[in-house]
Tab-separated table of C-alpha atoms and ligand atoms in Angstrom:
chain	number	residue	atom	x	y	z
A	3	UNK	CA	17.485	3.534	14.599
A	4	UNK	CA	18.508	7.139	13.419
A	5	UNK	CA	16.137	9.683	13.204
A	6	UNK	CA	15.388	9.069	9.287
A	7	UNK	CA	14.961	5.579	9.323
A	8	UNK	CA	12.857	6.111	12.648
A	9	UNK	CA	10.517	9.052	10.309
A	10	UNK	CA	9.987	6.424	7.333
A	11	UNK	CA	9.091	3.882	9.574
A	12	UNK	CA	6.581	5.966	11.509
A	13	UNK	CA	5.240	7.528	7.919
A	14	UNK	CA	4.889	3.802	7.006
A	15	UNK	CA	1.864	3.369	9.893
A	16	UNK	CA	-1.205	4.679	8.907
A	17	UNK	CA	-2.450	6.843	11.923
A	18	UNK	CA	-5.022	9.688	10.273
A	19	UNK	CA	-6.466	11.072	13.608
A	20	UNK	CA	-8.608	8.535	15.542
A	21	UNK	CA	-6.726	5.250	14.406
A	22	UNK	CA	-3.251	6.241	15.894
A	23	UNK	CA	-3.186	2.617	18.178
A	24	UNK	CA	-0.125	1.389	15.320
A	25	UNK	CA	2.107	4.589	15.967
A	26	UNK	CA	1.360	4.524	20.196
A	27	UNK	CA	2.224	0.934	19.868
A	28	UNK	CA	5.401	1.443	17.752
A	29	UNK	CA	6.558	4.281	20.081
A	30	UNK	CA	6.224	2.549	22.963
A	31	UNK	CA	8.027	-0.863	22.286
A	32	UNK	CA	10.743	1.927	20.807
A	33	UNK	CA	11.258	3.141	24.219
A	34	UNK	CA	11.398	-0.123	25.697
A	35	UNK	CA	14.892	-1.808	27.222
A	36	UNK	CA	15.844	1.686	27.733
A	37	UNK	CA	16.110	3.587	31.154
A	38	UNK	CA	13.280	5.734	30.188
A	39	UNK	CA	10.183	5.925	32.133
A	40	UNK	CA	7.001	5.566	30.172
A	41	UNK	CA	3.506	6.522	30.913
A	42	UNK	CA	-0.014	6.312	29.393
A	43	UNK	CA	-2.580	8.914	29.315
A	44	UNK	CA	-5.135	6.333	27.492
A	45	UNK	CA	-8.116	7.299	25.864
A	46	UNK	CA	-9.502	3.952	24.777
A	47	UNK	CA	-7.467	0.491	25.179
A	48	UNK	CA	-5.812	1.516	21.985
A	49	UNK	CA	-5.298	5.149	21.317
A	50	UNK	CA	-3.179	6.875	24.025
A	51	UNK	CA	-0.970	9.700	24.643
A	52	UNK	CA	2.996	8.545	25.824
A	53	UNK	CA	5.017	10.222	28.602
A	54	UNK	CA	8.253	9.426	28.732
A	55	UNK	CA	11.406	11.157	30.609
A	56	UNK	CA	14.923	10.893	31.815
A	57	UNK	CA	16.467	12.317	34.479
A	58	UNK	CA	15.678	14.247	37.473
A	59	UNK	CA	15.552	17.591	39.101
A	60	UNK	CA	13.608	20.737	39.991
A	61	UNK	CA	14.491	22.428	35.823
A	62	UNK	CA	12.067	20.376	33.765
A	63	UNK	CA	11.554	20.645	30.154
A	64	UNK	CA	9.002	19.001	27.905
A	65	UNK	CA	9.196	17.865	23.731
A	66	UNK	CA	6.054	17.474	22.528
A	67	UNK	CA	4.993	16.555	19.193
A	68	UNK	CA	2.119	14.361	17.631
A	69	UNK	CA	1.197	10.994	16.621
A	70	UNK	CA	-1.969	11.661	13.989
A	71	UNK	CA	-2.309	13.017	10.687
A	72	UNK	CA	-4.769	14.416	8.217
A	73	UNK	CA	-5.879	11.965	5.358
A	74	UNK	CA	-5.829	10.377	3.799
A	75	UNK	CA	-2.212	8.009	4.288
A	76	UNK	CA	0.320	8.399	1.942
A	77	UNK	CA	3.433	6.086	2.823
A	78	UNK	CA	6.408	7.148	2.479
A	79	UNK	CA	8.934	7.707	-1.219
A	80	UNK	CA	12.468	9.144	-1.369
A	81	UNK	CA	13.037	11.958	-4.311
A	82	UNK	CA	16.002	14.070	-4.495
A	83	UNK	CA	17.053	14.033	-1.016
A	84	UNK	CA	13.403	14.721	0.068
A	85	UNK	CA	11.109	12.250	2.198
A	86	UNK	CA	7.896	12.313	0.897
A	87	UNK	CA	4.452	10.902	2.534
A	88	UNK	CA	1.902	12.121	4.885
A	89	UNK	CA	3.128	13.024	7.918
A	90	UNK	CA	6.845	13.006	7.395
A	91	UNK	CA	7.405	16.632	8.350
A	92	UNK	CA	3.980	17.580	10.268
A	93	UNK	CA	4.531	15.786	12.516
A	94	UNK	CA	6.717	12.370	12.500
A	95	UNK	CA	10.380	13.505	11.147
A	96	UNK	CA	9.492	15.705	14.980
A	97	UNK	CA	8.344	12.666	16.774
A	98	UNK	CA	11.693	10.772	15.897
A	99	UNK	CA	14.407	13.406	16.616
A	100	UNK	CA	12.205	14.338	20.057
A	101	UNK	CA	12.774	10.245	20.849
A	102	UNK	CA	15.994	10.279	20.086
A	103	UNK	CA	17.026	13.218	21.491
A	104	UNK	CA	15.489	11.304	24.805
A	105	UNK	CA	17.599	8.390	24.317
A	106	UNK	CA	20.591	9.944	23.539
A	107	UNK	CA	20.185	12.602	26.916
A	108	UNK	CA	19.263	9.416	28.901
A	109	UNK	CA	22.985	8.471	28.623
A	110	UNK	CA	24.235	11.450	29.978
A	111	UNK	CA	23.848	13.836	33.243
A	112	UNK	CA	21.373	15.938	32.906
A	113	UNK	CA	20.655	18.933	35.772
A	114	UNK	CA	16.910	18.021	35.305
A	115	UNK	CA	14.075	16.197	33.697
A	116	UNK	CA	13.743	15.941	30.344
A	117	UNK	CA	10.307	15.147	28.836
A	118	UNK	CA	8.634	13.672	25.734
A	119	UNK	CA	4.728	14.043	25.513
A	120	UNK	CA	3.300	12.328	22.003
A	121	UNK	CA	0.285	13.490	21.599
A	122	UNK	CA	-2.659	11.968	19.653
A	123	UNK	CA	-5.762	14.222	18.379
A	124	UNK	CA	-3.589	16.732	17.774
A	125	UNK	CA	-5.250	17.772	13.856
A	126	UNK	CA	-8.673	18.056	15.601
A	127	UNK	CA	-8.211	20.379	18.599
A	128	UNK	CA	-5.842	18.767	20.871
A	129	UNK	CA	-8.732	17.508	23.356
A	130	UNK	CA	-8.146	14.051	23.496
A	131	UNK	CA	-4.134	15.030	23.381
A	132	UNK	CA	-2.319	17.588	24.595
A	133	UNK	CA	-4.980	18.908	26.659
A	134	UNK	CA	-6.451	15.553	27.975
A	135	UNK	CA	-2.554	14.676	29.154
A	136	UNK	CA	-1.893	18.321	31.339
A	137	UNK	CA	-5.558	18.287	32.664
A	138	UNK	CA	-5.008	14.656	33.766
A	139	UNK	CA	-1.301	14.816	35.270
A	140	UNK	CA	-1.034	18.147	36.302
A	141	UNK	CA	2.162	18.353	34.570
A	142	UNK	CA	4.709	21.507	35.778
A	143	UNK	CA	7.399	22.014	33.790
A	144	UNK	CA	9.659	25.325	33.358
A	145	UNK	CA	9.119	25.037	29.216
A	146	UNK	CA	8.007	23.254	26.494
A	147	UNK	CA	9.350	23.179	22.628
A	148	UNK	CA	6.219	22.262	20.498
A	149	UNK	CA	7.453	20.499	17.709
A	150	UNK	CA	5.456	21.390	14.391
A	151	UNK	CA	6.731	22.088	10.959
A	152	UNK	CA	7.913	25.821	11.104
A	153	UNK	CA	11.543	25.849	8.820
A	154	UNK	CA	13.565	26.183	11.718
A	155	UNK	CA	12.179	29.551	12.812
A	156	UNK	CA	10.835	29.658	16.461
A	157	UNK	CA	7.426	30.634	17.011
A	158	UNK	CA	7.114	32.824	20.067
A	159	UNK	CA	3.533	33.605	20.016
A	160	UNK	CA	0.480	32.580	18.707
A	161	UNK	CA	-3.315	33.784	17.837
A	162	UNK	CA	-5.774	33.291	19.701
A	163	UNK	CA	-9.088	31.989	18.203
A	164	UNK	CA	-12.863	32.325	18.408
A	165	UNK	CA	-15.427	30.167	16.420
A	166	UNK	CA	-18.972	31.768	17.237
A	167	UNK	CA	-22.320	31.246	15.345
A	168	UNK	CA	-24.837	34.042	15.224
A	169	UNK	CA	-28.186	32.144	15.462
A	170	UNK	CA	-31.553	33.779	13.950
A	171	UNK	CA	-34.313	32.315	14.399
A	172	UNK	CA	-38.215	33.153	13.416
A	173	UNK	CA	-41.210	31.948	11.425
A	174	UNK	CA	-40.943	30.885	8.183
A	175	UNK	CA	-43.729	32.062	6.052
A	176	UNK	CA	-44.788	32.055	2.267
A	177	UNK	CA	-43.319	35.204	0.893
A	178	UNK	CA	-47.269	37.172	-0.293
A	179	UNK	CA	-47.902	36.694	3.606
A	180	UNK	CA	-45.283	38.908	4.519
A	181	UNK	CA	-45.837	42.315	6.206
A	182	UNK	CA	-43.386	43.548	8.659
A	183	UNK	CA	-41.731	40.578	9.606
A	184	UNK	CA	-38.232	40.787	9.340
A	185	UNK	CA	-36.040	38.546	6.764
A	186	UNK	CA	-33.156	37.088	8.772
A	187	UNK	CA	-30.607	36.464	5.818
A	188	UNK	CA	-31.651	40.510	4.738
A	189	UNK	CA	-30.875	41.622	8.915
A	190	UNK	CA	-28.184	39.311	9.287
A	191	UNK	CA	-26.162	40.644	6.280
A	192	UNK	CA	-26.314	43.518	7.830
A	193	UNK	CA	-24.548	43.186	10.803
A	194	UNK	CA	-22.025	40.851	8.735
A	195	UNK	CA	-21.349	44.062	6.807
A	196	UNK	CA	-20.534	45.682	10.191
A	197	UNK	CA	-18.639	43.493	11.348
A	198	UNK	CA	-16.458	43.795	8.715
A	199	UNK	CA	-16.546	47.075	8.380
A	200	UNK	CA	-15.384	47.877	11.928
A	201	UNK	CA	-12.886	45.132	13.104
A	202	UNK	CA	-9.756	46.718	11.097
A	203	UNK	CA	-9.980	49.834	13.193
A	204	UNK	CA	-10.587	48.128	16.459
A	205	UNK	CA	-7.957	46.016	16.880
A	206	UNK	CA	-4.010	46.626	15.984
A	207	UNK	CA	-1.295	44.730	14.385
A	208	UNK	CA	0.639	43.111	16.523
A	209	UNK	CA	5.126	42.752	15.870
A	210	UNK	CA	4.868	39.315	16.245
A	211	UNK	CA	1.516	37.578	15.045
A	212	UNK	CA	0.938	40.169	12.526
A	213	UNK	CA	-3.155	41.823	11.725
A	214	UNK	CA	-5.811	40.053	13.403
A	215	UNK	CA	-8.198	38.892	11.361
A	216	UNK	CA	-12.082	38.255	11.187
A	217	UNK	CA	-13.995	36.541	8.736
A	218	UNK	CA	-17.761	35.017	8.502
A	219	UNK	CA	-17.068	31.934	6.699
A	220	UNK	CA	-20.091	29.855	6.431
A	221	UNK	CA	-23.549	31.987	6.545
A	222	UNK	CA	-26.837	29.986	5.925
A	223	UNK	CA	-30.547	30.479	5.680
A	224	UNK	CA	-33.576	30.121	4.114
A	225	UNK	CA	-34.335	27.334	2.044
A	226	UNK	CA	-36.423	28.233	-0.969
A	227	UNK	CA	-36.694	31.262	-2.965
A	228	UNK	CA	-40.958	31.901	-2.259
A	229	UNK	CA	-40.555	31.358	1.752
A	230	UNK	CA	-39.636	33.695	4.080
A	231	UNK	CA	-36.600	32.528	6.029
A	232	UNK	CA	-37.170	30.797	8.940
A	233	UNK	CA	-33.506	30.599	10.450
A	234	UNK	CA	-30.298	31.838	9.489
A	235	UNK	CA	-26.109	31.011	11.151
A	236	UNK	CA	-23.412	33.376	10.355
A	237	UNK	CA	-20.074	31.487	11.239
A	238	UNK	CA	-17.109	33.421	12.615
A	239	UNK	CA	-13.306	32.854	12.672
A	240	UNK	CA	-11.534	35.184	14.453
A	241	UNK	CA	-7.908	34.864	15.056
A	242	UNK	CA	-7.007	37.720	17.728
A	243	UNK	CA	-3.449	39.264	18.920
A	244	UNK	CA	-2.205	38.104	22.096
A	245	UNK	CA	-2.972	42.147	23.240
A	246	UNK	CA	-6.887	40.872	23.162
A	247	UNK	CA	-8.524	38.435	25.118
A	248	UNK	CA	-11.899	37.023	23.808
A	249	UNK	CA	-13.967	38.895	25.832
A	250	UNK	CA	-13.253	41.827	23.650
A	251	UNK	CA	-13.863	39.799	20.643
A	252	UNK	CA	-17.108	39.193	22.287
A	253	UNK	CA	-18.041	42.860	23.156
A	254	UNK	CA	-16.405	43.853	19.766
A	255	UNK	CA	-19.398	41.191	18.048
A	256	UNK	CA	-22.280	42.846	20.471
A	257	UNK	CA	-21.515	46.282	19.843
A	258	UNK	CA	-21.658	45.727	15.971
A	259	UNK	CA	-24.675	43.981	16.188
A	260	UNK	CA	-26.143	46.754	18.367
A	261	UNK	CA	-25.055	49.094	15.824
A	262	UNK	CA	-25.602	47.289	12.556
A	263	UNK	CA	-29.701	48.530	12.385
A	264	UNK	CA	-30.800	44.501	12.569
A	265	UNK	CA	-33.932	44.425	13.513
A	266	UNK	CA	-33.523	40.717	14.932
A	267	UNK	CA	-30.402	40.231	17.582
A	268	UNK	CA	-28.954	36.581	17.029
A	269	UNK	CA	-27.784	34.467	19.803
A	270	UNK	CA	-23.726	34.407	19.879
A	271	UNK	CA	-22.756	30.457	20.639
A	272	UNK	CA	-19.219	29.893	20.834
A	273	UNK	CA	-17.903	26.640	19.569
A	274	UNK	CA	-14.669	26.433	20.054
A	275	UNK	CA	-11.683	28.457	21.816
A	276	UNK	CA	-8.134	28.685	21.122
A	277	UNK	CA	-6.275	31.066	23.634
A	278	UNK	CA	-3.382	32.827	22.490
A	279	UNK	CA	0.276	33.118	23.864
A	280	UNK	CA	3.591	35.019	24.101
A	281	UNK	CA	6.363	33.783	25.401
A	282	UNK	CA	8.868	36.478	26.706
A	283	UNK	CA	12.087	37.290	24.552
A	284	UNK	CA	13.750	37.189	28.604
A	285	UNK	CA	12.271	33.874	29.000
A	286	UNK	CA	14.806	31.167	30.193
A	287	UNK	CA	13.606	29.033	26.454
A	288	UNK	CA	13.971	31.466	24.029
A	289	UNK	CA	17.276	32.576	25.781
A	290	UNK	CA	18.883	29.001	25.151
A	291	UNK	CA	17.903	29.297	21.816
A	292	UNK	CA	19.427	32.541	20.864
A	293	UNK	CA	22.504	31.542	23.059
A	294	UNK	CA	23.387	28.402	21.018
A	295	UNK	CA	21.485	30.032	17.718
A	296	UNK	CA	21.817	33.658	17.475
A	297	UNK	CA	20.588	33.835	14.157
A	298	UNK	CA	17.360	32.418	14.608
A	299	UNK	CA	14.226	34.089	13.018
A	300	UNK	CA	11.371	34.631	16.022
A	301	UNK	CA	8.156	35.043	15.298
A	302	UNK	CA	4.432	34.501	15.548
A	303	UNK	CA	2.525	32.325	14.618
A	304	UNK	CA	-0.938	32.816	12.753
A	305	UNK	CA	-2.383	29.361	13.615
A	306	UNK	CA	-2.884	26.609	16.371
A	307	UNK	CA	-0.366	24.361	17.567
A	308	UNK	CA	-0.854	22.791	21.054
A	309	UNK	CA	1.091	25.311	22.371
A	310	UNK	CA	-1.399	27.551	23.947
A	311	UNK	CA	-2.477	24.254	26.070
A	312	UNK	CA	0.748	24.249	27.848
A	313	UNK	CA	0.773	27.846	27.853
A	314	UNK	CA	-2.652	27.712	30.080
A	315	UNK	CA	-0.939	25.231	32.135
A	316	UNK	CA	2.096	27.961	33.152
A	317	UNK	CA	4.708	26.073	31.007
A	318	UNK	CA	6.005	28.452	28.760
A	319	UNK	CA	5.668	27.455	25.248
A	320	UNK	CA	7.914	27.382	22.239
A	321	UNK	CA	6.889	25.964	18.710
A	322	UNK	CA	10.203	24.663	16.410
A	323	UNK	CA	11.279	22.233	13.822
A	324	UNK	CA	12.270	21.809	10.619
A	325	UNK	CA	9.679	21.333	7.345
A	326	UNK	CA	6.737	23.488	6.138
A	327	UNK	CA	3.178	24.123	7.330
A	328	UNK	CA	3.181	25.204	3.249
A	329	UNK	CA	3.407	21.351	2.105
A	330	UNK	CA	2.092	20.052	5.808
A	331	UNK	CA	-1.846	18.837	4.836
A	332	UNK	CA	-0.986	18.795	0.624
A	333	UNK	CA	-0.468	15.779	-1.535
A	334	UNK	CA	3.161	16.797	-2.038
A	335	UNK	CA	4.075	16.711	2.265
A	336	UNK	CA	7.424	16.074	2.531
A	337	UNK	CA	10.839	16.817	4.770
A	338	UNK	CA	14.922	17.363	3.309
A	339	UNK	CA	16.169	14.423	4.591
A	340	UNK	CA	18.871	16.281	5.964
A	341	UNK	CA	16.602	18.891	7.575
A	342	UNK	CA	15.828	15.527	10.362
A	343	UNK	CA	19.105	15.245	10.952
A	344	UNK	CA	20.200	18.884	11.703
A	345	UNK	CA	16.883	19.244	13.861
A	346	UNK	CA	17.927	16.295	15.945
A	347	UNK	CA	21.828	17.606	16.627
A	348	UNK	CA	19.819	20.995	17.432
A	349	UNK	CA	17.714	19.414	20.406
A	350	UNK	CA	20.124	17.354	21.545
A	351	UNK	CA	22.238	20.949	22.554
A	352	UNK	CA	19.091	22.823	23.681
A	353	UNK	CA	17.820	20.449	26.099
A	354	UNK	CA	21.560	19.659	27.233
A	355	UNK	CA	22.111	23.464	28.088
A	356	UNK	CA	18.585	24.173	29.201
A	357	UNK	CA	18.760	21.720	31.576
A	358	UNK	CA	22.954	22.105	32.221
A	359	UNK	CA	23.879	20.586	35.487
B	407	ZN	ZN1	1.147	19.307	13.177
């Protein structure tokens, strides 16, 4: 199957993240009565991540792309040379060239191993995906190209990202009983206001991923307008440079808190970490690329891919393909039909000279 037919039949299978069994099923009887080896990294009988590679040598190289989707499913309809329907460029039109691109380098010599991880869990973190898959093989590989909607420019770098809540708790009372107590939505605005006030002149721009950013995005508390609050979250999303780790986030969050004048210090509870990466211009990936692509646009990127998973596992990480995070989660999701085409004939000559005998 070419790599079109191969995207509308893989838009056709429902697979919003947590029901991806039909596309791991379809994938793997693809790849079967070839030469290519195929593995499981299973998470229940039905929803597991595939491994599959060709050839052999010390130079390995890893395609990854993923299996789920947001909701809800839209199948897939053709309009003026466009494929429309959830999924088709974020990620499936990336999950067909990768496979092809594995069947067609199968045929030939390769001076390594080529290798295609699809991923499942990929919209809600990555932990029962890309992650679950390195942490249970132990995968090494030189490099990996990430395959995610990104119009053909190749991300080199990407944000890191904290999720904290700053927790407040006390004793809720009715409001005529109050003396000194403190109101927890009153001192938690105010280090909110800090925050905010100081994270533009503590951290930089970066070239690649652009200004870091911080914002409280959910803040909650009290419950009734006569009764002193009794608890109030602040939620954070902060997407730092790769210059930062989060340890300075953290100390950045302590000393505004210390200096915001609160009179109540919340607990900081992270939920969630995203490190970020940067993959050297000198690096043996983004070399091939330029070599065969001179003209191609590098850059950062200012969200999460599963990149920065392979990126903690020393495999240096690239994130390409064709399509638009713009359209990528909308009603109107779609790929240029010839946009699958061109990606395919690109990774077909990266991974040939990447891995060049
Ligand atoms: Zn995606």
């Amino acid at each position: 199957m070419d790599s079109i037919e191969l995207t509308k039949k893989l838009v056709e299978i429902e697979s919003i993240t947590g029901n991806e069994s039909g596309v791991c099923e379809f994938v793997k009887n693809y790849l079967e009565n070839t030469s290519i080896q195929v593995k499981k990294v299973q998470i229940n009988e039905s929803r597991y991540n595939i491994i599959a590679s060709t050839g052999t040598g010390e130079k390995k190289l890893v395609l990854c792309s993923h299996f789920d989707t947001v909701p809800p499913h839209i199948p897939p309809t053709e309009k003026d040379g466009k494929l429309y329907g959830r999924g088709t460029c974020d990620a499936k039109c990336h999950v067909a060239t990768a496979l092809n691109t594995l069947i067609a380098l199968s045929k030939e010599k390769l001076g390594g191993e080529l290798i295609f991880i699809g991923v499942i869990g990929e919209e809600v973190g990555g932990d029962d995906g890309a992650k679950k898959v390195l942490d249970e093989l132990g995968l090494k590989a030189d490099a990996v190209i990430d395959l995610e909607p990104m119009e053909f420019r190749l991300a080199i770098a990407q944000v890191g990202v904290v999720w904290a809540n700053l927790e407040m708790t006390g004793e809720e009372m009715h409001i005529t009983q109050v003396e000194d107590e403190p109101n927890l939505v009153e001192e938690m605005a105010k280090i909110v206001v800090k925050l905010n006030e100081e994270f533009q002149n503590r951290f930089n721009q970066d070239s690649l991923v652009g200004k870091p950013r911080f914002n409280v995005t959910v803040f909650q508390g009290g419950e009734t307008p006569n009764v002193l609050p009794g608890k109030c979250v602040a939620k954070i999303d902060c997407r730092h440079t790769p210059n930062e780790t989060k340890e300075e986030i953290y100390k950045f969050i302590d000393d505004c808190i210390a200096a915001s004048g609160s009179k109540v210090k919340p607990d900081v509870v992270e939920t969630s970490y995203r490190s970020p990466f940067e993959t050297s211009e000198d690096s043996d990936i983004v070399k091939t690329f330029k070599r065969l692509y001179p003209d191609i646009e590098l850059f950062g990127y200012e969200a999460v891919t599963d990149a920065n998973y392979f990126d903690d596992a020393g495999i240096q990480p690239v994130v390409f393909g064709c399509g638009s995070t713009k359209v990528a989660h909308t009603r109107d999701e779609h790929v240029v039909i010839e946009d699958i085409k061109k990606e395919e004939e690109m990774l077909k000559k990266i991974c040939k000279e990447f891995l060049k005998p």
